């Protein structure tokens, strides 16, 4: 009888364990459409497709348009907003500050706070782990792996703006600009006054042809980081796209100086067929750098196109003299 009772109890325990629901880990999972899009983007990259990196030469002269990459890869100063693990000493300090009704009584509220603190600490540590793995994968150009890890980091801690920013960069490099835009928008919501996050979203809008939105975000970024040439360069690109060339000159000047700024704007105007305005910008550049062979050469070509013979002849003589001066041997 006792043996039969033990068998029944054993079977009952086994059934309870078998039917108990398993705990799930919550994360951002890719849908079928997302997986297809990622695979398609990977195939395009493998076949030499370049649609995911359409930077013009002027932007490349400044550097990568997405400033956050270098900073978040640890190549800049330490980010004061970067999430860090809580040390054991801090954890003990948190536990010691829980409220209690008396020295010996057990306080349910205090126990709950301890449990919540422990869970929050574990969740934060998990988010940071996924962030660091995603950062390393992104740096090694494993975009699919980076997207997976950074999605988990963003899911574990929605306030971790670095995860959203790097996730946006990974999507952008995959050519998935809609998803990159959503990731950058999330990062901006988390950190409204971070200039690099605003820069990333602004440049993405520029690449998508939304110059109005690009200008809005990049102006905010430039106000917050007035000494960052990359932000000013991107703002100049957005303003040029809107046809605001006088504003673009001012922005480009912050990035590379007025001479190069006017050379760049003149080239854009010439490309649009506005040779008269292009010549005016080159003439202003010449007043600043009268012996610049590059300025004189471009100005000569425009004068010839505009049939301004007298100005062309004078500029040709100045160009010959400037070239001779540039190649003349240095005095001993």
Coordinates of C-alpha atoms in Angstrom, one line a residue:
X1 CA 0.0 0.0 0.0
X2 CA 2.8 2.4 0.9
X3 CA 4.7 1.5 -2.3
X4 CA 1.6 2.3 -4.3
X5 CA 1.1 5.6 -2.6
X6 CA 4.8 6.6 -3.3
X7 CA 4.3 5.7 -7.0
X8 CA 1.2 7.8 -7.3
X9 CA 3.0 10.8 -5.6
X10 CA 6.0 10.4 -7.9
X11 CA 3.7 10.4 -11.0
X12 CA 1.8 13.5 -9.7
X13 CA 5.1 15.5 -9.2
X14 CA 6.3 14.4 -12.7
X15 CA 3.1 15.6 -14.3
X16 CA 3.3 19.0 -12.5
X17 CA 6.8 19.5 -13.8
X18 CA 5.9 18.5 -17.3
X19 CA 2.9 20.8 -17.6
X20 CA 4.6 23.8 -15.9
X21 CA 5.0 26.6 -18.5
X22 CA 8.6 27.5 -19.4
X23 CA 9.7 31.1 -18.8
X24 CA 10.4 33.0 -21.9
X25 CA 13.1 35.6 -22.6
X26 CA 11.7 38.8 -24.1
X27 CA 13.6 40.3 -27.0
X28 CA 13.1 42.1 -30.3
X29 CA 12.8 39.3 -32.9
X30 CA 13.0 39.8 -36.6
X31 CA 9.8 39.1 -38.5
X32 CA 9.8 37.1 -41.7
X33 CA 9.7 40.3 -43.8
X34 CA 12.7 41.7 -41.8
X35 CA 14.7 38.5 -42.2
X36 CA 14.0 38.6 -45.9
X37 CA 15.1 42.2 -46.1
X38 CA 18.3 41.5 -44.2
X39 CA 19.1 38.6 -46.4
X40 CA 18.4 40.6 -49.5
X41 CA 20.6 43.4 -48.3
X42 CA 23.4 41.0 -47.5
X43 CA 23.2 39.6 -51.0
X44 CA 23.4 43.0 -52.5
X45 CA 26.5 43.8 -50.4
X46 CA 28.1 40.6 -51.4
X47 CA 27.5 41.4 -55.1
X48 CA 29.1 44.8 -54.7
X49 CA 26.0 46.9 -54.4
X50 CA 26.9 50.4 -53.0
X51 CA 23.4 51.8 -52.3
X52 CA 24.0 51.8 -48.6
X53 CA 26.9 54.2 -48.6
X54 CA 26.0 57.1 -50.9
X55 CA 28.3 59.8 -49.5
X56 CA 29.5 62.7 -51.8
X57 CA 33.1 63.6 -51.9
X58 CA 32.7 66.7 -49.8
X59 CA 31.1 64.6 -47.0
X60 CA 33.9 62.1 -47.3
X61 CA 36.5 64.8 -46.9
X62 CA 35.1 65.6 -43.5
X63 CA 34.8 62.0 -42.4
X64 CA 32.1 59.5 -41.7
X65 CA 28.7 61.3 -41.6
X66 CA 27.6 59.3 -38.5
X67 CA 29.8 60.7 -35.8
X68 CA 28.5 58.3 -33.2
X69 CA 30.5 55.4 -34.6
X70 CA 33.9 56.5 -33.5
X71 CA 32.7 57.9 -30.2
X72 CA 30.8 54.8 -29.2
X73 CA 33.6 52.5 -30.3
X74 CA 35.7 54.0 -27.5
X75 CA 37.9 56.1 -29.7
X76 CA 36.8 59.4 -28.1
X77 CA 36.3 60.5 -24.6
X78 CA 34.4 58.4 -22.2
X79 CA 30.7 59.1 -22.5
X80 CA 29.3 60.2 -19.1
X81 CA 25.9 58.8 -20.0
X82 CA 27.2 55.4 -20.8
X83 CA 25.5 52.7 -18.7
X84 CA 27.9 50.8 -16.4
X85 CA 27.5 47.7 -14.3
X86 CA 26.7 48.3 -10.6
X87 CA 29.6 47.2 -8.4
X88 CA 29.2 44.7 -5.5
X89 CA 29.9 47.6 -3.1
X90 CA 27.2 49.7 -4.6
X91 CA 24.8 46.7 -4.5
X92 CA 25.4 46.3 -0.7
X93 CA 24.9 50.0 -0.2
X94 CA 21.5 49.8 -2.0
X95 CA 20.5 46.9 0.1
X96 CA 21.4 48.7 3.3
X97 CA 19.2 51.7 2.5
X98 CA 15.9 49.8 2.1
X99 CA 13.2 51.1 4.5
X100 CA 12.1 49.0 7.4
X101 CA 9.6 49.4 10.2
X102 CA 12.0 48.3 12.9
X103 CA 15.5 46.8 13.3
X104 CA 14.4 43.2 13.6
X105 CA 11.0 43.2 11.7
X106 CA 10.7 41.9 8.2
X107 CA 9.3 44.7 5.9
X108 CA 7.5 43.3 2.8
X109 CA 8.1 46.6 1.0
X110 CA 11.8 46.4 1.7
X111 CA 11.9 42.8 0.4
X112 CA 10.2 43.8 -2.8
X113 CA 12.6 46.7 -3.3
X114 CA 15.5 44.4 -2.9
X115 CA 14.1 42.0 -5.4
X116 CA 13.3 44.8 -7.9
X117 CA 16.7 46.3 -7.5
X118 CA 18.4 42.9 -8.1
X119 CA 16.2 42.3 -11.2
X120 CA 16.9 45.8 -12.5
X121 CA 20.7 45.3 -12.0
X122 CA 20.6 42.0 -13.8
X123 CA 18.6 43.5 -16.7
X124 CA 21.0 46.4 -17.0
X125 CA 24.0 44.1 -17.0
X126 CA 22.4 42.0 -19.7
X127 CA 21.7 45.1 -21.8
X128 CA 25.3 46.3 -21.5
X129 CA 26.6 42.8 -22.4
X130 CA 24.5 42.8 -25.6
X131 CA 25.5 46.4 -26.3
X132 CA 29.2 45.5 -26.1
X133 CA 28.8 42.4 -28.3
X134 CA 26.8 44.4 -30.8
X135 CA 29.4 47.1 -30.9
X136 CA 32.2 44.6 -31.5
X137 CA 30.2 42.9 -34.3
X138 CA 29.4 46.2 -35.9
X139 CA 33.1 47.2 -35.9
X140 CA 34.0 43.9 -37.5
X141 CA 31.3 44.5 -40.2
X142 CA 29.1 41.5 -39.0
X143 CA 25.9 43.5 -39.6
X144 CA 23.4 40.7 -39.1
X145 CA 25.1 39.7 -35.8
X146 CA 25.3 43.3 -34.7
X147 CA 21.6 43.9 -35.4
X148 CA 20.7 40.8 -33.3
X149 CA 22.8 41.8 -30.3
X150 CA 21.8 45.5 -30.4
X151 CA 18.1 44.6 -30.7
X152 CA 18.4 42.5 -27.6
X153 CA 20.2 45.4 -25.8
X154 CA 17.5 47.9 -26.8
X155 CA 14.8 45.5 -25.7
X156 CA 16.5 44.8 -22.3
X157 CA 16.9 48.5 -21.6
X158 CA 14.8 50.9 -23.7
X159 CA 16.6 53.9 -22.1
X160 CA 20.0 52.7 -23.5
X161 CA 20.3 55.2 -26.4
X162 CA 23.7 53.9 -27.5
X163 CA 22.0 50.6 -28.5
X164 CA 19.4 52.4 -30.6
X165 CA 22.1 54.6 -32.2
X166 CA 24.3 51.7 -33.1
X167 CA 21.3 49.7 -34.3
X168 CA 20.5 52.6 -36.6
X169 CA 24.0 52.7 -38.0
X170 CA 23.9 48.9 -38.6
X171 CA 20.5 49.2 -40.4
X172 CA 21.9 52.1 -42.4
X173 CA 24.9 50.2 -43.5
X174 CA 22.6 47.3 -44.5
X175 CA 20.7 49.7 -46.7
X176 CA 17.5 49.4 -44.5
X177 CA 17.0 53.1 -44.1
X178 CA 13.4 53.0 -42.9
X179 CA 14.5 50.8 -40.0
X180 CA 17.6 53.0 -39.4
X181 CA 15.3 56.0 -39.2
X182 CA 13.1 54.4 -36.6
X183 CA 16.1 53.4 -34.5
X184 CA 17.6 56.9 -34.7
X185 CA 14.2 58.5 -33.8
X186 CA 14.0 56.2 -30.7
X187 CA 17.5 57.4 -29.7
X188 CA 16.5 61.0 -30.1
X189 CA 13.5 60.5 -27.9
X190 CA 15.7 58.9 -25.2
X191 CA 18.3 61.7 -25.5
X192 CA 16.7 64.8 -26.9
X193 CA 19.8 67.0 -26.4
X194 CA 22.5 64.7 -27.7
X195 CA 24.1 66.4 -30.8
X196 CA 25.5 63.2 -32.3
X197 CA 22.1 61.5 -32.1
X198 CA 20.5 64.5 -33.8
X199 CA 23.3 64.5 -36.4
X200 CA 22.7 60.9 -37.3
X201 CA 19.0 61.3 -37.7
X202 CA 19.5 64.6 -39.7
X203 CA 22.0 63.0 -42.1
X204 CA 19.7 60.0 -42.7
X205 CA 16.9 62.4 -43.6
X206 CA 19.3 64.2 -46.0
X207 CA 20.2 60.9 -47.7
X208 CA 16.5 60.1 -48.0
X209 CA 15.9 63.5 -49.7
X210 CA 13.9 65.0 -46.9
X211 CA 16.0 68.2 -46.7
X212 CA 13.5 70.1 -44.5
X213 CA 13.6 67.5 -41.7
X214 CA 17.4 67.1 -42.1
X215 CA 17.9 70.9 -41.7
X216 CA 15.7 70.9 -38.6
X217 CA 17.6 68.2 -36.8
X218 CA 21.0 69.3 -37.9
X219 CA 20.4 72.9 -36.8
X220 CA 19.5 71.6 -33.3
X221 CA 22.7 69.5 -33.4
X222 CA 24.9 72.5 -34.5
X223 CA 23.5 74.6 -31.7
X224 CA 24.4 72.0 -29.1
X225 CA 27.8 71.3 -30.6
X226 CA 29.0 74.5 -32.4
X227 CA 32.5 73.3 -32.8
X228 CA 31.8 70.0 -34.6
X229 CA 32.8 70.3 -38.3
X230 CA 31.0 67.1 -39.3
X231 CA 27.6 68.5 -38.1
X232 CA 28.2 71.8 -39.9
X233 CA 29.1 69.9 -43.1
X234 CA 26.0 67.8 -42.9
X235 CA 23.9 70.9 -42.3
X236 CA 25.5 72.6 -45.3
X237 CA 24.6 69.5 -47.5
X238 CA 20.9 69.7 -46.3
X239 CA 20.8 73.5 -46.9
X240 CA 22.2 73.0 -50.4
X241 CA 19.6 70.4 -51.1
X242 CA 16.9 73.0 -50.3
X243 CA 18.6 75.6 -52.5
X244 CA 19.6 77.8 -49.5
X245 CA 23.2 78.3 -50.8
X246 CA 24.0 81.4 -48.7
X247 CA 23.1 79.5 -45.6
X248 CA 25.1 76.5 -46.9
X249 CA 28.2 78.7 -47.3
X250 CA 28.0 79.7 -43.7
X251 CA 27.6 76.1 -42.5
X252 CA 30.4 74.8 -44.8
X253 CA 32.6 77.6 -43.6
X254 CA 32.3 76.3 -40.0
X255 CA 33.5 72.9 -41.3
X256 CA 36.3 73.7 -43.8
X257 CA 36.8 77.5 -44.0
X258 CA 35.3 80.0 -46.5
X259 CA 37.5 79.2 -49.5
X260 CA 36.7 75.5 -49.7
X261 CA 33.1 76.4 -48.7
X262 CA 32.6 78.6 -51.7
X263 CA 34.4 76.1 -54.0
X264 CA 31.9 73.5 -52.9
X265 CA 28.8 75.7 -53.3
X266 CA 30.1 76.9 -56.7
X267 CA 30.5 73.3 -57.9
X268 CA 26.9 72.5 -56.8
X269 CA 25.6 75.6 -58.6
X270 CA 27.5 74.8 -61.7
X271 CA 26.1 71.3 -61.7
X272 CA 22.6 72.8 -61.6
X273 CA 23.4 75.0 -64.5
X274 CA 23.6 78.3 -62.6
X275 CA 27.0 79.4 -63.9
X276 CA 26.5 83.0 -63.1
X277 CA 26.0 82.4 -59.4
X278 CA 28.8 79.8 -59.3
X279 CA 31.2 82.4 -60.8
X280 CA 30.2 84.9 -58.1
X281 CA 31.1 82.5 -55.3
X282 CA 34.4 81.8 -57.0
X283 CA 35.1 85.5 -57.3
X284 CA 34.6 85.8 -53.6
X285 CA 36.9 82.9 -52.9
X286 CA 39.5 84.6 -55.1
X287 CA 39.4 87.7 -52.9
X288 CA 40.4 85.5 -50.0
X289 CA 42.9 83.3 -51.8
X290 CA 44.1 85.3 -54.9
X291 CA 46.9 82.9 -55.7
X292 CA 45.0 79.7 -55.4
X293 CA 45.5 77.7 -58.6
X294 CA 42.3 75.7 -57.9
X295 CA 40.2 78.8 -57.5
X296 CA 41.7 80.5 -60.6
X297 CA 41.3 77.3 -62.7
X298 CA 37.7 76.8 -61.9
X299 CA 37.0 80.5 -62.4
X300 CA 38.7 80.5 -65.8
X301 CA 36.6 77.6 -67.0
X302 CA 33.4 79.4 -65.9
X303 CA 34.4 82.6 -67.7
X304 CA 35.0 80.6 -70.9
X305 CA 31.6 79.0 -70.6
X306 CA 30.0 82.4 -70.0
X307 CA 31.9 83.9 -73.0
X308 CA 33.5 86.5 -70.7
X309 CA 36.6 86.8 -72.8
X310 CA 38.2 89.7 -71.0
X311 CA 37.8 88.2 -67.5
X312 CA 39.0 84.8 -68.9
X313 CA 42.2 86.3 -70.3
X314 CA 43.0 88.2 -67.1
X315 CA 42.3 85.1 -65.0
X316 CA 44.5 83.0 -67.3
X317 CA 47.4 85.3 -66.7
X318 CA 46.9 85.2 -63.0
X319 CA 46.7 81.4 -63.1
X320 CA 50.0 81.1 -65.0
X321 CA 51.7 83.4 -62.5
X322 CA 50.3 81.5 -59.6
X323 CA 51.5 78.2 -61.0
X324 CA 54.9 79.6 -61.7
X325 CA 55.1 80.9 -58.1
X326 CA 54.0 77.5 -56.8
X327 CA 56.7 75.6 -58.7
X328 CA 59.5 78.2 -58.2
X329 CA 62.5 76.8 -56.2
X330 CA 62.8 78.0 -52.6
X331 CA 65.5 80.5 -51.9
X332 CA 68.6 79.0 -50.3

